[in-house]
Tab-separated table of C-alpha atoms in Angstrom:
chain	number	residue	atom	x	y	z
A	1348	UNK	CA	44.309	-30.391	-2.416
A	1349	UNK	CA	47.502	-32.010	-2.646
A	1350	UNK	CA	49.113	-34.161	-5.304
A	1351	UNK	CA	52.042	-35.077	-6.468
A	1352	UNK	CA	55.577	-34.656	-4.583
A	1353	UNK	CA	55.099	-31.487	-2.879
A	1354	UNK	CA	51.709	-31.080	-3.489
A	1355	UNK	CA	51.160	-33.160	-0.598
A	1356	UNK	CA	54.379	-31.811	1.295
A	1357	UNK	CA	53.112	-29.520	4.148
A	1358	UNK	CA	49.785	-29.790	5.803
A	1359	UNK	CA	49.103	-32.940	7.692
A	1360	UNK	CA	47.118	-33.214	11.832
A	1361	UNK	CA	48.378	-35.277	13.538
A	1362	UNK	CA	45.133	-37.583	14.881
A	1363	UNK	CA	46.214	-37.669	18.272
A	1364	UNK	CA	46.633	-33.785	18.501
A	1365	UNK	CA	42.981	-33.637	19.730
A	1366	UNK	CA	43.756	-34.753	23.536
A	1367	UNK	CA	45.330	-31.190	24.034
A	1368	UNK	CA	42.752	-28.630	24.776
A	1369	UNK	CA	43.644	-26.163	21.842
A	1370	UNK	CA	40.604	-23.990	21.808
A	1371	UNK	CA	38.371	-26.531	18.625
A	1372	UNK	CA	35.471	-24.723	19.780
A	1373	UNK	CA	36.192	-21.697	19.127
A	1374	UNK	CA	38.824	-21.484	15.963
A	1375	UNK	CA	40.508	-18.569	14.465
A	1376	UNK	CA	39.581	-19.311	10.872
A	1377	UNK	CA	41.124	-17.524	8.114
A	1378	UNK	CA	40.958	-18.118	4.282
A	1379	UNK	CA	41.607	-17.503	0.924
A	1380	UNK	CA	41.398	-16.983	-2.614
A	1381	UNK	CA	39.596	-20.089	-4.192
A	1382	UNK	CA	41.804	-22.808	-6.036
A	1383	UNK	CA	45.030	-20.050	-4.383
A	1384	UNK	CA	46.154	-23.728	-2.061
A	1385	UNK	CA	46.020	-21.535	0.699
A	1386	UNK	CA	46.923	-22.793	3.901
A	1387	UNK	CA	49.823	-24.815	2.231
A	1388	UNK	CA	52.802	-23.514	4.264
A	1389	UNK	CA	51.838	-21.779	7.446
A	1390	UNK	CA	54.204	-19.945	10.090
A	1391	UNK	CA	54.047	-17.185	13.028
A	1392	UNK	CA	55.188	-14.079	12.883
A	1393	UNK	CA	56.224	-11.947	15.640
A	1394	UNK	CA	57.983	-8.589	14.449
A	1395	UNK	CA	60.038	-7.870	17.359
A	1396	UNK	CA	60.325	-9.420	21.374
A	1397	UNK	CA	59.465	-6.280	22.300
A	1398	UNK	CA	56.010	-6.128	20.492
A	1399	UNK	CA	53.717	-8.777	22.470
A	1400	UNK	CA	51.903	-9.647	18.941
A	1401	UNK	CA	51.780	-12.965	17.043
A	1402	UNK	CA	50.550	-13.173	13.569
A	1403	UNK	CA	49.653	-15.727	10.930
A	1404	UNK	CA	51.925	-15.849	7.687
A	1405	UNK	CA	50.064	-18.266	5.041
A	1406	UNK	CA	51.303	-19.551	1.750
A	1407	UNK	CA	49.366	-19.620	-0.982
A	1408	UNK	CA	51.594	-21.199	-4.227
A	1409	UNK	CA	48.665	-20.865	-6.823
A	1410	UNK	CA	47.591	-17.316	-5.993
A	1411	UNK	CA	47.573	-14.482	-8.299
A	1412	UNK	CA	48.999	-11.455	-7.579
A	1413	UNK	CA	49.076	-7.855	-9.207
A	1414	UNK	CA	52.721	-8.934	-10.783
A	1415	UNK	CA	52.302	-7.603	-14.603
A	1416	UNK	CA	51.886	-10.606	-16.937
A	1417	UNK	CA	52.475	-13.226	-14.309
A	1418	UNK	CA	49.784	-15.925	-14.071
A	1419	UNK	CA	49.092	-17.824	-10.745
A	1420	UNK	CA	53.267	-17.054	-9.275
A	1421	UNK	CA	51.722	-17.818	-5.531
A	1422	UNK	CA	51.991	-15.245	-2.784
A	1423	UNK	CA	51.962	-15.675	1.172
A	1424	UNK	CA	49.174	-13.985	3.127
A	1425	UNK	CA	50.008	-11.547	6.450
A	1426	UNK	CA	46.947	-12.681	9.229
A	1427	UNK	CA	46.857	-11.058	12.380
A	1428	UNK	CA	45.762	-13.042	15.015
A	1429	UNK	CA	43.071	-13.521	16.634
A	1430	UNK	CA	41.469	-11.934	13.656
A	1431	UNK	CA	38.601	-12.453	11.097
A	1432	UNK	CA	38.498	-14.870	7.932
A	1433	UNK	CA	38.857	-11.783	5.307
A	1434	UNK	CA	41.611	-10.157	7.507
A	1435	UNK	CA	44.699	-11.298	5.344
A	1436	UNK	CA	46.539	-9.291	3.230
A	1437	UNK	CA	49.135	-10.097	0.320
A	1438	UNK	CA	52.764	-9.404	1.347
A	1439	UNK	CA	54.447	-7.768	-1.273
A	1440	UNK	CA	57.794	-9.804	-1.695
A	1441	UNK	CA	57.819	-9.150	-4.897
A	1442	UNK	CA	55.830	-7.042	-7.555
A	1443	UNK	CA	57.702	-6.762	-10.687
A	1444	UNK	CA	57.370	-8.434	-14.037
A	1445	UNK	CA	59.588	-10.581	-15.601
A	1446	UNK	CA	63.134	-9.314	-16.467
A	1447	UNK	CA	63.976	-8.921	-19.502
A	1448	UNK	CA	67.351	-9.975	-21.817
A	1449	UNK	CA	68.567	-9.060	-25.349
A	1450	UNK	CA	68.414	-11.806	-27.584
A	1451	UNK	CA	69.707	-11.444	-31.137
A	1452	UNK	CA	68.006	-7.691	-31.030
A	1453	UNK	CA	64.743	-9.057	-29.742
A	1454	UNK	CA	63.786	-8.742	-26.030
A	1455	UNK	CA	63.100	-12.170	-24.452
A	1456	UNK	CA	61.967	-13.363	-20.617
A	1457	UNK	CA	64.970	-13.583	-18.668
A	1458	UNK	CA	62.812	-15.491	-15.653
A	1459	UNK	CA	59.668	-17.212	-15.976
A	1460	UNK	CA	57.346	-16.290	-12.561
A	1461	UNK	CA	54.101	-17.277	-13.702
A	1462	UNK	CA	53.379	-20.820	-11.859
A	1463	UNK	CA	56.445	-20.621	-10.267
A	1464	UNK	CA	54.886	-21.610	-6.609
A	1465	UNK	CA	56.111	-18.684	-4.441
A	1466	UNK	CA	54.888	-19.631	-1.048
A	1467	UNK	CA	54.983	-23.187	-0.834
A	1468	UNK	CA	57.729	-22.952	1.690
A	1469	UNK	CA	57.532	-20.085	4.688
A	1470	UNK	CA	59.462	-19.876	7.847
A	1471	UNK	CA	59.933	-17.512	10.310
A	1472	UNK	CA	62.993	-16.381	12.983
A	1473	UNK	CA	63.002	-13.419	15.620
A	1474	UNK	CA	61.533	-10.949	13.291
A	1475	UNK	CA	63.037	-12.571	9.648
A	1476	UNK	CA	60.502	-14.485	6.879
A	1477	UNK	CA	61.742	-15.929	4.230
A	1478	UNK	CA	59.220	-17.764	1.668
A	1479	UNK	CA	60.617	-19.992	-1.224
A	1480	UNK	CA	59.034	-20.485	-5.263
A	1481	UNK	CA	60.559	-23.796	-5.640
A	1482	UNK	CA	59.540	-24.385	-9.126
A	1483	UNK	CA	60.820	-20.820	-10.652
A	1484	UNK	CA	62.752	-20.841	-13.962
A	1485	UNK	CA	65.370	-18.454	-15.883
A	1486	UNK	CA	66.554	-18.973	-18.746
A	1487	UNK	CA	69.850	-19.883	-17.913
A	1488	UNK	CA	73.164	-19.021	-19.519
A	1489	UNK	CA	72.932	-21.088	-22.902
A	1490	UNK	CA	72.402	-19.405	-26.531
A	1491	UNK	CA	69.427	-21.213	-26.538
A	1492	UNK	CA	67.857	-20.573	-23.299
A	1493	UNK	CA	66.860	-23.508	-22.029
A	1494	UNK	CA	64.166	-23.642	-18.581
A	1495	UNK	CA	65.938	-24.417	-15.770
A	1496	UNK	CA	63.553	-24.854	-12.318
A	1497	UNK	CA	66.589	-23.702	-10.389
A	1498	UNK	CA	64.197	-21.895	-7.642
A	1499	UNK	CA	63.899	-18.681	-6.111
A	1500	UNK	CA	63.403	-17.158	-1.991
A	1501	UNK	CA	62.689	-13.627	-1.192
A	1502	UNK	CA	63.884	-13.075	2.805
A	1503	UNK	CA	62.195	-9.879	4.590
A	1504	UNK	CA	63.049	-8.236	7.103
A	1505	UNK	CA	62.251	-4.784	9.131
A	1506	UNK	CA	58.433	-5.808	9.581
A	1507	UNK	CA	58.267	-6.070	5.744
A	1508	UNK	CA	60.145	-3.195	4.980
A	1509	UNK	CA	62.965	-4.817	3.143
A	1510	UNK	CA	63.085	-7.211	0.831
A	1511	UNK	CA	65.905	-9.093	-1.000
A	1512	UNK	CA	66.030	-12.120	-3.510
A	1513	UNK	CA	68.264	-15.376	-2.712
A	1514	UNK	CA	68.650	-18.068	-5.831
A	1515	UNK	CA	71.484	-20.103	-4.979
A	1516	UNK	CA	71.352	-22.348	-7.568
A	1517	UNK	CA	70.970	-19.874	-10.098
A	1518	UNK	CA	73.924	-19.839	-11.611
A	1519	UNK	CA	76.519	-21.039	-14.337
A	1520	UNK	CA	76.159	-24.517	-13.764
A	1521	UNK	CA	73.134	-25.382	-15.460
A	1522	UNK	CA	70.938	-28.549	-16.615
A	1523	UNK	CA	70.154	-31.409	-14.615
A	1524	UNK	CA	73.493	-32.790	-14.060
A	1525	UNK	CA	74.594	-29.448	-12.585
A	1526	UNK	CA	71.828	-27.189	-10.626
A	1527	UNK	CA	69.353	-26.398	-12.964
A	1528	UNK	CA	66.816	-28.973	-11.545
A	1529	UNK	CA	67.693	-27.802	-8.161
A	1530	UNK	CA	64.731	-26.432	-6.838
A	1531	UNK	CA	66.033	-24.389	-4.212
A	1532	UNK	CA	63.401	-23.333	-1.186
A	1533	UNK	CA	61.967	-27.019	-1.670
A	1534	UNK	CA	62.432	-27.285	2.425
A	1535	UNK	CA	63.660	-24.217	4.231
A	1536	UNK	CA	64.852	-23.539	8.197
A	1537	UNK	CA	66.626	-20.981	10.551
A	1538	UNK	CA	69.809	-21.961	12.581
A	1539	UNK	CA	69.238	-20.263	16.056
A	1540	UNK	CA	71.847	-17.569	14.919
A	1541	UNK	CA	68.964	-16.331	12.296
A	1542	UNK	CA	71.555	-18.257	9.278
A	1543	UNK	CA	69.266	-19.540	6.383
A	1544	UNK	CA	69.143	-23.015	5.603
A	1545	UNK	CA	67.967	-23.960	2.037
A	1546	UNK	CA	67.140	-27.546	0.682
A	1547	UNK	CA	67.277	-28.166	-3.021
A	1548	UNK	CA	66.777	-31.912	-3.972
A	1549	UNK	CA	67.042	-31.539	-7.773
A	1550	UNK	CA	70.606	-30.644	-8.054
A	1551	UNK	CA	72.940	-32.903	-9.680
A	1552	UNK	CA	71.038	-35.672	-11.214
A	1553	UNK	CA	68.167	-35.158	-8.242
A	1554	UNK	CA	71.445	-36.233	-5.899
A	1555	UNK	CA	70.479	-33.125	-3.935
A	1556	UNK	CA	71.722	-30.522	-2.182
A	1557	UNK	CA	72.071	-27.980	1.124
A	1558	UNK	CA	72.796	-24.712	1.456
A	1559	UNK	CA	73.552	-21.307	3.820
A	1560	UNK	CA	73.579	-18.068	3.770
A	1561	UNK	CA	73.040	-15.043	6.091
A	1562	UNK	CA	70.422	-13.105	5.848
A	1563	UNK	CA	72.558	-9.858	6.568
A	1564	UNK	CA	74.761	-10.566	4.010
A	1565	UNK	CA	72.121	-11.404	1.787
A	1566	UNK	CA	70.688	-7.837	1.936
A	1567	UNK	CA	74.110	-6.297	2.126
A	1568	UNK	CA	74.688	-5.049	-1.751
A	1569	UNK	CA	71.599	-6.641	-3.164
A	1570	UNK	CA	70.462	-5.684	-6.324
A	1571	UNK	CA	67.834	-6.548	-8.934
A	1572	UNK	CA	70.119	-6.587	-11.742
A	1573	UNK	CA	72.554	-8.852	-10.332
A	1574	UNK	CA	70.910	-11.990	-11.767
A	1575	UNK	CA	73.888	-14.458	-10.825
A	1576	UNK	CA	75.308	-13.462	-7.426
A	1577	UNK	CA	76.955	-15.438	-4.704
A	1578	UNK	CA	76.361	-14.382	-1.546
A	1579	UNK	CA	79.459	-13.819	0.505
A	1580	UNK	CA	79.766	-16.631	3.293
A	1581	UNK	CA	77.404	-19.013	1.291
A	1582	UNK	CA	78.293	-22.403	1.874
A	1583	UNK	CA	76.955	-25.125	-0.119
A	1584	UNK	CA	76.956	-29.260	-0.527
A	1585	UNK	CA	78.641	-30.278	-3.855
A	1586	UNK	CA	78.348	-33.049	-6.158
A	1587	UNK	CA	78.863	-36.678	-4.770
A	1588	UNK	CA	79.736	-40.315	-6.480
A	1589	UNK	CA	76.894	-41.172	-9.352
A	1590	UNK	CA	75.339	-43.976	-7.106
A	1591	UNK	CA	73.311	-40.899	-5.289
A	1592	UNK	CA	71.956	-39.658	-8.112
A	1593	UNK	CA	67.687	-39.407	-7.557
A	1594	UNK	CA	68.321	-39.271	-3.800
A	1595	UNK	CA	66.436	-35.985	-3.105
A	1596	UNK	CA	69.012	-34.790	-0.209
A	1597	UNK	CA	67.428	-31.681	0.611
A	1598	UNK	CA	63.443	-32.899	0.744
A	1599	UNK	CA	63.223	-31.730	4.217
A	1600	UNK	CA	65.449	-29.783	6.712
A	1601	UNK	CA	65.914	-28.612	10.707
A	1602	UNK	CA	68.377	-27.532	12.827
A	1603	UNK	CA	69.511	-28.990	15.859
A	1604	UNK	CA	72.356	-29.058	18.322
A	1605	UNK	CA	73.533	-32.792	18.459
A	1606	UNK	CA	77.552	-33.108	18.882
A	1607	UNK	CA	77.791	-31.406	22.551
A	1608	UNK	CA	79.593	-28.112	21.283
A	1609	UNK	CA	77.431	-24.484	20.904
A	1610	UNK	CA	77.457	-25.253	17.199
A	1611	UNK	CA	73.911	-26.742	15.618
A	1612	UNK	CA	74.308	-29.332	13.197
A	1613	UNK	CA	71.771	-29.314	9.918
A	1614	UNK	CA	69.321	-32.640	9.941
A	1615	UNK	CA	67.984	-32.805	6.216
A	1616	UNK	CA	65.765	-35.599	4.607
A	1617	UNK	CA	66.888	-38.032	1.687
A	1618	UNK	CA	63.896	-39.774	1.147
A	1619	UNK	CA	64.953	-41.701	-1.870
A	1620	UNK	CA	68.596	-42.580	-0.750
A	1621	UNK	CA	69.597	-45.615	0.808
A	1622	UNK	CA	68.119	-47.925	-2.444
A	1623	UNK	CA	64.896	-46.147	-1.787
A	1624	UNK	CA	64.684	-46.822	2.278
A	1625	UNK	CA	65.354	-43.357	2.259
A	1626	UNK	CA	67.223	-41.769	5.421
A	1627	UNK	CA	68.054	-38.939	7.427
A	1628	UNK	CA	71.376	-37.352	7.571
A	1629	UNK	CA	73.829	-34.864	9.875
A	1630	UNK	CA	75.330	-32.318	8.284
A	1631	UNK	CA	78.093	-30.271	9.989
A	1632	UNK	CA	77.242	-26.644	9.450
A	1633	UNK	CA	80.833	-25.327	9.557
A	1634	UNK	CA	81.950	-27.217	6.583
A	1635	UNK	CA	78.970	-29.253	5.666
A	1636	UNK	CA	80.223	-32.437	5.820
A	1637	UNK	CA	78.482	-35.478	6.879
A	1638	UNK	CA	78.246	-37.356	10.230
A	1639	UNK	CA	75.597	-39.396	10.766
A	1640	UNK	CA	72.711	-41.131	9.411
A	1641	UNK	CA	69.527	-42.581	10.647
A	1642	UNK	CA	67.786	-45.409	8.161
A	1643	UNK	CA	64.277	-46.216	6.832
A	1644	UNK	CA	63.002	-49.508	7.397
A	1645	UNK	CA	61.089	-49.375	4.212
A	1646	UNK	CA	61.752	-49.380	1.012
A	1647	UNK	CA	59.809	-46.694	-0.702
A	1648	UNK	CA	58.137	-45.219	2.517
A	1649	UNK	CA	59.870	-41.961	1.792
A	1650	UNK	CA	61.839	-42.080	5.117
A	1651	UNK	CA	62.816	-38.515	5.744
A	1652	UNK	CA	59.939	-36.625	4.067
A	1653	UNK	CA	59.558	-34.613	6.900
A	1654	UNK	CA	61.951	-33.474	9.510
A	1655	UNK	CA	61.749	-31.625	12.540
A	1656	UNK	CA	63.998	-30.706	15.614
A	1657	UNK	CA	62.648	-30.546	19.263
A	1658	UNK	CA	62.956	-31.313	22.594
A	1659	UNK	CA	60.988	-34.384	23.171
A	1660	UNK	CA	61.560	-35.624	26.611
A	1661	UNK	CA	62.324	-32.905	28.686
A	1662	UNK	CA	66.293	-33.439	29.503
A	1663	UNK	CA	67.348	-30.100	27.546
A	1664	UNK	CA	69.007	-31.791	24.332
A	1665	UNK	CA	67.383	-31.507	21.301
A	1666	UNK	CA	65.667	-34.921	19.486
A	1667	UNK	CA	64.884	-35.693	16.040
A	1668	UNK	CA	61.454	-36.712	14.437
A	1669	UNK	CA	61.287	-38.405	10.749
A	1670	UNK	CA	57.577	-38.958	8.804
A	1671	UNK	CA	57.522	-41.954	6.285
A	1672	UNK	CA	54.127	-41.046	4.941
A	1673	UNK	CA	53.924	-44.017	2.625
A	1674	UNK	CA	55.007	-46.360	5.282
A	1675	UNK	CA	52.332	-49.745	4.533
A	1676	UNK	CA	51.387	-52.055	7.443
A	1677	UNK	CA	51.470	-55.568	6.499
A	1678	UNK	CA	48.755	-57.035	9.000
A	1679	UNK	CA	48.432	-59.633	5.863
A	1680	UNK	CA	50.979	-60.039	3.323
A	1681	UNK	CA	48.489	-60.162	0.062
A	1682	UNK	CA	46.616	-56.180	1.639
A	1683	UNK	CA	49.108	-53.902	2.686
A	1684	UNK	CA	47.780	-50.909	4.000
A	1685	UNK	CA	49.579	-47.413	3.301
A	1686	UNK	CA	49.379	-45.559	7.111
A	1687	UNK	CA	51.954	-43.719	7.435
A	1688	UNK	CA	54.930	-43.661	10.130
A	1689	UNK	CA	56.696	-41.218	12.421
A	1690	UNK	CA	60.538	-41.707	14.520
A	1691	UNK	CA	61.064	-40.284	17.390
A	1692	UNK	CA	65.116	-40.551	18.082
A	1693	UNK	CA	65.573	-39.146	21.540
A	1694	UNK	CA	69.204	-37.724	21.921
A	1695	UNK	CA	71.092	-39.851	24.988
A	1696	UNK	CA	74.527	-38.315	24.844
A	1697	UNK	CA	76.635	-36.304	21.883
A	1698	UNK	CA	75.868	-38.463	18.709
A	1699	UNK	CA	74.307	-41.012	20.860
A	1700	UNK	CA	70.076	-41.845	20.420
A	1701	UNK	CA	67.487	-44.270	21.400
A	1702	UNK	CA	65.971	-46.664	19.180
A	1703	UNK	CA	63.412	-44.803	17.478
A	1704	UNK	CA	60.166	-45.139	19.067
A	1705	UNK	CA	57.385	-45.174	16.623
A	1706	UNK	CA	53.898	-43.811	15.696
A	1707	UNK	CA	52.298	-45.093	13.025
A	1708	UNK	CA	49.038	-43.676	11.163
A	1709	UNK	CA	46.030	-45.142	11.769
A	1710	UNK	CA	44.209	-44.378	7.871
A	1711	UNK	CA	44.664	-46.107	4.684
A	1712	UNK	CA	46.258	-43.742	2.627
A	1713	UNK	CA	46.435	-41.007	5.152
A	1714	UNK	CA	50.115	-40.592	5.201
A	1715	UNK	CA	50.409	-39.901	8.580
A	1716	UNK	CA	53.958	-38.247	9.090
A	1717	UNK	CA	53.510	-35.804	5.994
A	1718	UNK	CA	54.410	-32.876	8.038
A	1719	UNK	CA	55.597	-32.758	11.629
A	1720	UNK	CA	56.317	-29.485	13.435
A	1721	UNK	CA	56.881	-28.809	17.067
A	1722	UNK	CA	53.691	-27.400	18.606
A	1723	UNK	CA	55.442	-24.906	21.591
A	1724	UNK	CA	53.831	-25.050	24.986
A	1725	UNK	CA	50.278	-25.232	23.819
A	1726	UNK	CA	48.532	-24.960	27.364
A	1727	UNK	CA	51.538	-22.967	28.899
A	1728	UNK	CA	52.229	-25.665	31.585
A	1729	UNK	CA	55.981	-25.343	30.806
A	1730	UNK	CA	56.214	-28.052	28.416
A	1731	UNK	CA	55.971	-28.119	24.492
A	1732	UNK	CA	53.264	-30.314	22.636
A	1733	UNK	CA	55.715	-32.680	21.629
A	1734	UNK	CA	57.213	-34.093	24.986
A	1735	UNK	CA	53.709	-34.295	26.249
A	1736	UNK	CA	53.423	-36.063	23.202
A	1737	UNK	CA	56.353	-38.586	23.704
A	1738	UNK	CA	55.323	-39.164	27.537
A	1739	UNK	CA	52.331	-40.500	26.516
A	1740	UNK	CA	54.014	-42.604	23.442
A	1741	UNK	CA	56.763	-43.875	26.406
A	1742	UNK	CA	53.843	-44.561	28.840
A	1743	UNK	CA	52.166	-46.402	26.579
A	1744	UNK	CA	54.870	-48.794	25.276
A	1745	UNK	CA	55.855	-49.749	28.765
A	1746	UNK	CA	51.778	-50.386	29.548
């Protein structure tokens, strides 16, 4: 069920998964409205530290919901786990219509919700959600109210009892060649401070951008009627030379502590940077400036897709993992076969890593390194699914 840019962007299993004991027998299953793409974004949920439950948050981006005059705007499901297949419920981020504007005397859409894709992004953090409609559009600030897919996140907090709206790129810089294209919510992460990290890859000619807020000061003096509001403390990337233009920066983001302070630097994909070999880059998240970059091999393997942030070996510094889902194997020139390819860059000092060790897919056409998240300690034996992962990558390459 996926298709087209980030209709393919979120659920991928890794094949080699299966060696951890993880219960296959016996699944919690849960599902959905038919045609709804649920199961597109998944995340857990835990209300509080204190509360010893863990629940299922699922996004759903074609879903209807009971929004007046709003067809298919996507919603993300609350599942409590272990639980039954029907047990899911809606979570009302949002239930209002469009809003409205005065147009020459005549009452126009101010926002356009309907297919907008609310849920194709969700993440979690001690107790926050936030969940992202990447391709939402207002009207913008022109007399003749253009469509701008600028992008929309509702963040919740209080077990669901509060909800606020963040649009960063909503504002008076429309059209492609400002942030109108921007698609904020496109890729979305928590710093471990609970500070919201947005991507948007359309700003700016598709050059891309990142952004921050916090989610306290997002709620702090929220209102529905202030459509274009900058949230105090936002920080976000600007505008760069015209060579970047149709990068995506933004396609994919994590967090991670890489420069040996207590301060986590941003890792975000730019899959078509580079002259299409796409790469990663390190993003300061004081004053988002740049510091490093790690390189595709590829042309047009869509190096930095995916992104993701762990501990892979055990040593208590954090490691970076890239997916190049249309990575192609050239075991003869004249059939190249599309697999799929994953980096593992294991963190040796402060902005010092390995040569990337790497895992390539083993399906034609499976793009293998679609989505890559860490798995926690999935048998409780005090390590997380990925460094069991990497020992056995490590132990293989020097067998």
């Amino acid at each position: 069920y996926h298709a087209q840019r980030f209709r393919n962007k979120h659920c991928c299993f890794f094949p080699f998964v299966q060696i951890f004991n993880l219960y296959a027998e016996h699944p919690t299953v849960y599902s959905g409205p038919d045609g709804s793409y649920f199961g597109y974004s998944v995340d857990f949920y835990q209300a509080s530290t204190e509360r010893n439950t863990i629940s299922v948050l699922v996004g759903a981006p074609k879903a209807n919901t009971s929004q007046p005059g709003i067809v298919e705007a996507g919603a993300v499901y609350y599942c409590p786990w272990p639980g039954q297949s029907d047990s899911c419920r809606q979570i009302p981020f949002d239930n209002s219509n469009n809003r409205m504007i005065k147009v020459n005397g005549t009452r126009e859409p101010l926002e356009f919700k309907s297919h907008q894709w609310f849920g194709a992004s969700v993440r979690t953090h001690k107790g926050k959600v936030v969940a992202c409609a990447p391709l939402y559009h207002w009207r913008t600030v022109k007399r003749d109210g253009e469509k701008d897919p600028v992008g929309t996140c509702y963040v919740a907090v209080q077990n669901f009892s509060a909800y606020a709206e963040y649009s960063p790129c909503r504002t008076n810089d429309p059209d492609p060649e400002g942030q109108g294209f921007c698609q904020a919510g496109f890729s979305v992460d928590f710093t471990k401070e609970g500070r919201l990290v947005l991507g948007g890859p359309g700003s700016f000619y598709w050059q891309g951008q990142v952004m921050t807020a916090g989610i306290a000061e997002i709620l702090n003096g929220y209102s529905l009627k202030a459509v274009l509001r900058r949230v105090p403390g936002e920080k976000q990337t600007g505008a760069a030379e015209d060579t970047n233009d149709d990068s995506y920066l933004g396609y994919s983001v994590a967090v991670g502590e890489f420069t040996g302070d207590s301060e986590q630097e941003l890792i975000t994909g730019v899959p078509r940077g580079a002259q299409n070999f796409g790469y990663v880059t390190m993003i300061n998240s004081t004053n988002l400036t740049f510091i490093q970059n790690f390189t595709g091999e590829q042309m047009a393997s869509y190096f930095g897709y995916s992104v993701a942030v762990t501990d892979l070996n055990g040593d208590d510094t954090d490691d970076i993992l890239v997916g190049a889902p249309l990575y192609m194997e050239r075991e003869m020139e004249s059939k190249p076969r599309e697999v799929g390819r994953v980096y593992l860059y294991l963190q040796l000092a402060p902005l010092r890593f390995s040569e990337p060790i790497v895992l390539s897919g083993t399906y034609t056409f499976g793009r293998f390194g679609t989505a890559i998240a860490p798995l926690g300690d999935v048998n409780q034996d005090g390590y997380n699914g990925m460094q069991k992962i990497c020992f056995l990558m490590m132990k293989k390459i020097r067998d």
